[in-house]
Amino acid sequence: MPLSDRVLMGPGPSNLYPEVVAALTHPMLGHLDPDFLSVLDETCVRLRTAFATTNALTLPLSGTGSAGMEAAFVNFVRPGDAVVVGVNGVFGERMVEVAGRHGADVVRVDAPWGSPLDPAAVLAAHPAPALIALVHAETSTGVRNDIEPVGAGKGDALLVVDTVTSLGGIPVEVDGWGVDVAYSGTQKCLGVPPGLAPLTVSDRARERLVERPSSWYLDLNLIAGYVASGTGRTYHHTAPVSMVTALHAGLGVLLEEGLVASWERHRACGTLLQDGLERLGLELVAPVSHRLPQLTTVRVPDGVDEAAVRSRLREGFGIEIGAGAGQLAGKVWRIGCMGHTARPRNVALVLAALGEVLGR
Ligand code: PLP
């Protein structure tokens, strides 16, 4: 089966929108070429729409989603700052690690993996944290965490939110929810290859930028000149021209479809998939109230070799699904339905193939 037929239903990357594939073959331009700079400017405008924000400092950082996470901490955490981190999966754990490396005094608020965080517990964890950090869509568990109540009660703290798996797939309201710093990735619900970290920073957060962060590459004081001033629109390094062009195209597809329509497509496919998995007698991990449509965690039945099932799906049907991660390694599969992949046809295919492989 040709690799071009592979259906990517793991936790990411998802399949690429055809418009993105076309954009990746666009002739190379210089990174200061006015024709490229107008693509870059328009990409930032599109990102503001996707994030639902008017933040001037909104741009794609070079590097995958993890670059966004690192930038969110290295630019806003000073040694000894109290940083509250919600942890109910791999990516909350990673935030603890990254914040700690940048000198934060981390206060973690845990919830069992598979359950959402309790916003009241997050707000009660410290009387005056410098920063509160949450993962919106936990890719390791398929659980959505509520952001809005934490934004409403954050007080003087900055609120950092990881939207790597949520942006484009479910509502993300940066301004409406009081989020100060949000970052994402390109390879999930945006249908673009991995390689950029869309980032947005509120004016309030910009006033608190660390002057000389320990990372030169991710120093927003240096990068911010490009979008913020409206003059000298350059990164302080060579812009990843082809990736920005691909993201421009992916955001174009998203906004042409409409954010609400994209959320609805993801919701419908997620429901179709989750209902179908339950009909196969499989058990879903996330509670229905906080279940992500774009990433479903499903328990591996007793006695089933989970890796063999994934291999048979890939080799026999050209479908990739994901293994469990962290505490859930070996116990679950993670089935993504994101971006261009989120189509009823792909859901029907994975359900039929899984039914056959499991003999159900
Ligand atoms: N945050 C979340 C919620 C993720 O799912 C991921 C990747 O899967 C990351 C951060 C890290 O992103 P990347 O792997 O693109 O660096």
XYZ file of C-alpha atoms and ligand atoms in Angstrom:
376
model
C 0.000 0.000 0.000
C 1.571 3.320 -1.004
C 2.587 5.553 1.894
C 0.474 8.301 0.361
C -2.591 6.214 1.308
C -1.655 6.081 5.005
C -4.478 7.335 7.224
C -2.930 9.085 10.205
C -5.170 8.433 13.206
C -2.551 8.604 15.924
C -2.108 11.500 18.348
C -0.447 13.447 15.534
C 0.662 14.300 12.935
C -2.639 14.159 11.092
C -2.991 13.961 7.309
C -2.205 17.158 5.447
C -4.827 19.264 3.730
C -4.206 19.122 -0.060
C -3.791 22.918 -0.019
C -0.981 22.463 2.502
C 0.723 19.872 0.297
C 0.546 22.357 -2.583
C 1.967 25.121 -0.394
C 4.931 22.929 0.529
C 5.932 22.871 -3.129
C 5.781 26.676 -3.423
C 9.024 28.122 -4.873
C 11.497 29.024 -2.139
C 11.605 32.737 -1.349
C 14.135 34.685 0.643
C 13.041 35.102 4.238
C 13.094 38.893 3.839
C 11.418 38.894 0.425
C 8.382 41.214 0.547
C 6.270 38.454 -1.007
C 7.169 36.153 1.879
C 6.684 38.907 4.478
C 3.146 39.464 3.309
C 2.460 35.718 3.704
C 3.938 35.944 7.203
C 1.826 38.984 8.096
C -1.315 37.280 6.846
C -0.411 34.114 8.770
C -0.295 36.173 11.979
C -3.675 37.739 11.173
C -5.106 34.256 10.599
C -3.601 33.011 13.855
C -5.286 35.840 15.759
C -8.616 34.703 14.333
C -7.911 31.062 15.188
C -6.898 31.935 18.763
C -9.822 34.431 19.064
C -7.540 37.219 20.185
C -6.480 40.734 19.289
C -3.003 40.210 20.794
C -0.422 42.066 18.686
C 2.234 39.562 19.683
C 0.894 36.533 17.832
C 3.192 34.579 15.570
C 4.447 31.108 14.681
C 7.644 30.288 16.586
C 10.242 28.144 14.845
C 10.143 24.680 16.389
C 7.427 22.196 17.288
C 4.803 22.637 20.012
C 7.460 22.044 22.668
C 9.185 25.253 21.555
C 5.954 27.042 22.426
C 5.911 25.406 25.865
C 9.552 26.314 26.499
C 8.989 29.900 25.305
C 5.978 30.247 27.620
C 8.121 29.488 30.658
C 11.557 30.857 29.776
C 10.120 34.294 28.938
C 7.855 34.704 31.976
C 9.366 32.750 34.881
C 11.923 34.317 37.202
C 13.880 32.213 39.690
C 11.735 31.446 42.717
C 8.421 32.419 41.106
C 5.497 30.352 42.306
C 4.059 28.551 39.278
C 0.911 26.451 39.647
C 0.740 23.613 37.106
C -2.277 21.362 36.560
C -1.198 17.780 35.976
C -3.466 15.045 34.650
C -1.304 13.579 31.924
C 2.038 13.535 30.139
C 1.953 17.156 29.007
C 1.110 18.578 32.430
C 4.048 16.553 33.756
C 6.204 18.067 31.044
C 5.147 21.583 32.034
C 6.286 20.820 35.600
C 9.661 19.736 34.251
C 10.102 22.734 31.955
C 8.937 25.307 34.543
C 11.248 23.753 37.154
C 14.248 23.932 34.831
C 13.646 27.650 34.396
C 13.760 28.235 38.137
C 10.074 28.116 39.068
C 8.935 27.026 42.483
C 6.376 24.619 41.051
C 3.130 23.909 42.884
C 1.471 20.980 41.170
C -2.244 20.251 41.271
C -2.925 16.677 40.258
C -6.020 14.909 39.045
C -6.131 11.208 38.163
C -5.151 10.537 34.558
C -8.421 10.230 32.678
C -10.204 12.835 34.844
C -10.312 16.604 34.287
C -8.560 19.048 36.616
C -10.679 20.761 39.255
C -10.482 24.533 38.501
C -11.226 25.373 42.167
C -8.289 23.240 43.302
C -6.034 24.950 40.739
C -7.080 28.384 42.024
C -6.718 27.373 45.679
C -3.241 25.896 45.262
C -1.323 29.120 45.995
C -2.466 32.537 47.279
C -0.542 34.584 44.702
C 1.210 32.607 41.975
C 3.148 34.438 39.267
C 1.791 32.031 36.715
C -0.802 29.291 36.317
C -0.249 26.739 33.548
C -2.769 24.278 32.125
C -3.031 21.886 29.215
C -6.332 22.464 27.424
C -6.485 19.133 25.567
C -4.423 16.364 27.245
C -3.249 14.265 24.329
C -2.161 11.427 26.618
C -5.645 10.865 28.072
C -8.155 12.429 25.676
C -9.432 14.735 28.436
C -10.359 18.421 28.049
C -9.532 20.695 30.966
C -11.768 23.709 31.681
C -9.863 26.945 31.155
C -12.532 29.627 31.524
C -13.087 29.353 35.318
C -9.361 29.511 35.943
C -9.078 32.614 33.738
C -11.938 34.217 35.669
C -10.286 33.576 39.048
C -6.583 33.957 38.177
C -6.158 37.334 39.957
C -2.748 38.819 39.243
C -1.296 35.587 37.853
C -0.533 35.072 34.186
C -2.463 32.185 32.666
C -0.501 29.970 30.245
C -2.465 27.441 28.203
C -1.227 24.620 25.977
C -3.534 24.434 22.950
C -1.385 22.027 20.916
C -4.184 19.497 20.446
C -7.140 21.872 20.775
C -6.572 24.715 18.290
C -8.890 24.295 15.306
C -10.572 21.179 16.753
C -12.539 22.554 19.707
C -13.288 26.129 20.838
C -10.263 28.109 22.042
C -11.101 31.626 23.269
C -7.864 33.312 24.286
C -9.302 36.771 24.999
C -12.705 35.555 26.181
C -11.184 33.188 28.752
C -8.495 35.559 30.036
C -5.577 33.520 28.701
C -2.287 35.470 28.727
C -0.040 33.095 26.820
C -1.228 30.302 24.541
C 0.854 28.113 22.281
C -0.018 25.381 19.847
C 1.449 23.005 17.285
C 0.788 22.686 13.597
C 0.494 18.915 13.173
C -2.768 18.192 14.947
C -6.087 19.890 14.134
C -4.443 22.387 11.744
C -3.480 19.677 9.228
C 0.038 21.054 8.666
C 3.353 19.188 9.216
C 5.088 19.470 12.594
C 7.600 22.303 12.785
C 6.010 25.506 14.097
C 4.539 26.603 17.406
C 1.835 29.239 16.973
C 2.064 31.560 19.990
C 0.031 34.456 21.304
C 0.896 36.773 24.212
C -1.405 39.325 25.877
C -0.285 42.927 26.418
C -0.465 42.260 30.155
C 1.981 39.389 29.802
C 4.281 41.422 27.555
C 4.774 43.898 30.379
C 6.205 41.042 32.431
C 8.639 39.608 29.892
C 11.893 38.436 31.461
C 14.509 40.895 30.176
C 17.249 38.430 29.312
C 15.806 34.901 29.281
C 18.290 32.055 29.449
C 17.351 31.009 25.895
C 18.565 33.357 23.154
C 16.656 31.499 20.447
C 13.288 31.736 22.201
C 13.794 35.258 23.591
C 10.526 37.023 22.801
C 12.138 40.436 23.319
C 14.230 39.700 20.243
C 11.500 37.939 18.273
C 8.751 40.394 19.232
C 10.234 43.257 17.252
C 8.860 41.612 14.156
C 5.158 41.656 14.886
C 4.874 44.129 17.659
C 6.368 47.270 16.212
C 5.088 46.900 12.693
C 8.564 47.827 11.541
C 11.537 45.668 10.680
C 9.422 42.554 10.367
C 12.139 39.978 10.763
C 12.767 37.083 13.050
C 16.226 37.246 14.640
C 16.992 34.045 12.754
C 16.132 32.758 9.278
C 12.369 32.390 9.107
C 11.233 28.812 8.326
C 9.832 29.976 5.003
C 8.260 26.747 3.746
C 6.661 25.909 7.069
C 5.159 29.383 7.401
C 3.811 29.055 3.861
C 2.287 25.678 4.775
C 0.739 27.071 7.961
C -0.642 30.007 6.000
C -2.383 27.506 3.715
C -3.624 25.314 6.581
C -5.101 28.315 8.383
C -6.626 29.390 5.088
C -8.459 26.059 4.847
C -9.583 26.324 8.471
C -10.943 29.845 8.138
C -12.527 29.152 4.784
C -14.401 26.244 6.351
C -15.071 28.420 9.414
C -13.961 27.761 12.980
C -17.445 26.756 14.082
C -17.840 24.364 11.150
C -14.427 22.824 11.861
C -15.312 22.296 15.534
C -18.590 20.728 14.439
C -16.812 18.397 11.978
C -14.430 17.278 14.720
C -17.335 16.846 17.152
C -19.355 14.764 14.707
C -16.406 12.517 13.804
C -15.437 12.102 17.450
C -18.955 11.046 18.382
C -19.150 8.636 15.451
C -15.834 7.089 16.454
C -16.576 6.885 20.162
C -20.043 5.388 19.638
C -18.549 2.867 17.207
C -15.805 1.863 19.658
C -18.393 1.281 22.366
C -20.422 -0.815 19.929
C -17.291 -2.945 19.503
C -17.437 -3.519 23.264
C -14.441 -1.306 24.002
C -14.159 0.969 27.036
C -13.380 4.674 26.686
C -11.133 6.348 29.247
C -12.320 9.976 29.356
C -15.660 10.892 30.963
C -18.231 12.003 28.411
C -18.444 15.517 29.921
C -14.747 16.223 29.228
C -14.053 13.847 26.322
C -12.132 15.297 23.404
C -13.601 14.560 19.977
C -10.219 14.830 18.267
C -8.330 12.358 20.476
C -9.950 9.259 21.915
C -8.307 6.981 24.457
C -9.692 3.454 24.498
C -8.675 0.639 26.843
C -6.872 -2.361 25.373
C -9.011 -5.419 26.191
C -7.451 -8.028 28.502
C -5.277 -10.543 26.726
C -4.855 -8.466 23.568
C -1.343 -7.656 22.310
C -1.760 -3.921 21.802
C 1.372 -3.462 19.676
C 0.373 -6.333 17.369
C -3.018 -4.706 16.773
C -1.372 -1.422 15.799
C 1.004 -3.246 13.434
C -1.838 -5.122 11.776
C -3.803 -1.923 11.294
C -0.788 -0.233 9.739
C 0.398 -3.098 7.577
C -2.987 -4.521 6.579
C -5.074 -1.382 6.294
C -2.622 1.530 6.088
C -4.053 3.049 9.280
C -1.889 4.440 12.051
C -3.267 4.642 15.578
C -1.245 5.603 18.652
C -0.036 3.676 21.686
C -0.604 4.824 25.269
C 1.902 7.182 26.877
C 3.195 7.629 30.421
C 0.996 5.934 33.044
C -1.287 4.640 30.281
C 1.486 3.016 28.191
C 0.436 -0.488 27.182
C -3.068 0.043 28.587
C -4.765 2.184 25.936
C -4.762 3.083 22.291
C -5.030 6.703 21.264
C -7.075 7.332 18.157
C -6.820 10.776 16.652
C -9.356 12.340 14.350
C -7.834 15.693 13.624
C -7.633 18.268 10.863
C -7.932 16.764 7.380
C -8.188 13.264 8.901
C -11.435 14.136 10.704
C -13.790 12.663 8.063
C -16.590 10.113 8.525
C -14.918 7.934 5.862
C -11.780 7.558 7.995
C -13.859 6.805 11.077
C -15.739 4.060 9.203
C -12.432 2.636 7.988
C -10.757 2.481 11.394
C -13.848 0.982 13.048
C -14.173 -1.725 10.388
C -10.460 -2.521 10.471
C -10.286 -2.608 14.264
C -13.374 -4.834 14.386
C -11.730 -7.245 11.959
C -8.352 -7.283 13.714
C -9.988 -7.836 17.117
C -12.411 -10.408 15.691
C -15.462 -8.461 16.959
N 1.529 19.632 24.360
C 0.625 18.712 23.980
C -0.735 18.719 24.589
C 0.966 17.775 23.010
O 0.080 16.856 22.621
C 2.262 17.800 22.445
C 2.654 16.796 21.437
O 2.011 15.820 21.213
C 3.157 18.773 22.882
C 2.762 19.674 23.840
C 4.540 18.843 22.323
O 4.460 19.199 20.987
P 5.590 18.759 19.933
O 5.673 17.263 20.008
O 5.039 19.279 18.656
O 6.854 19.402 20.341
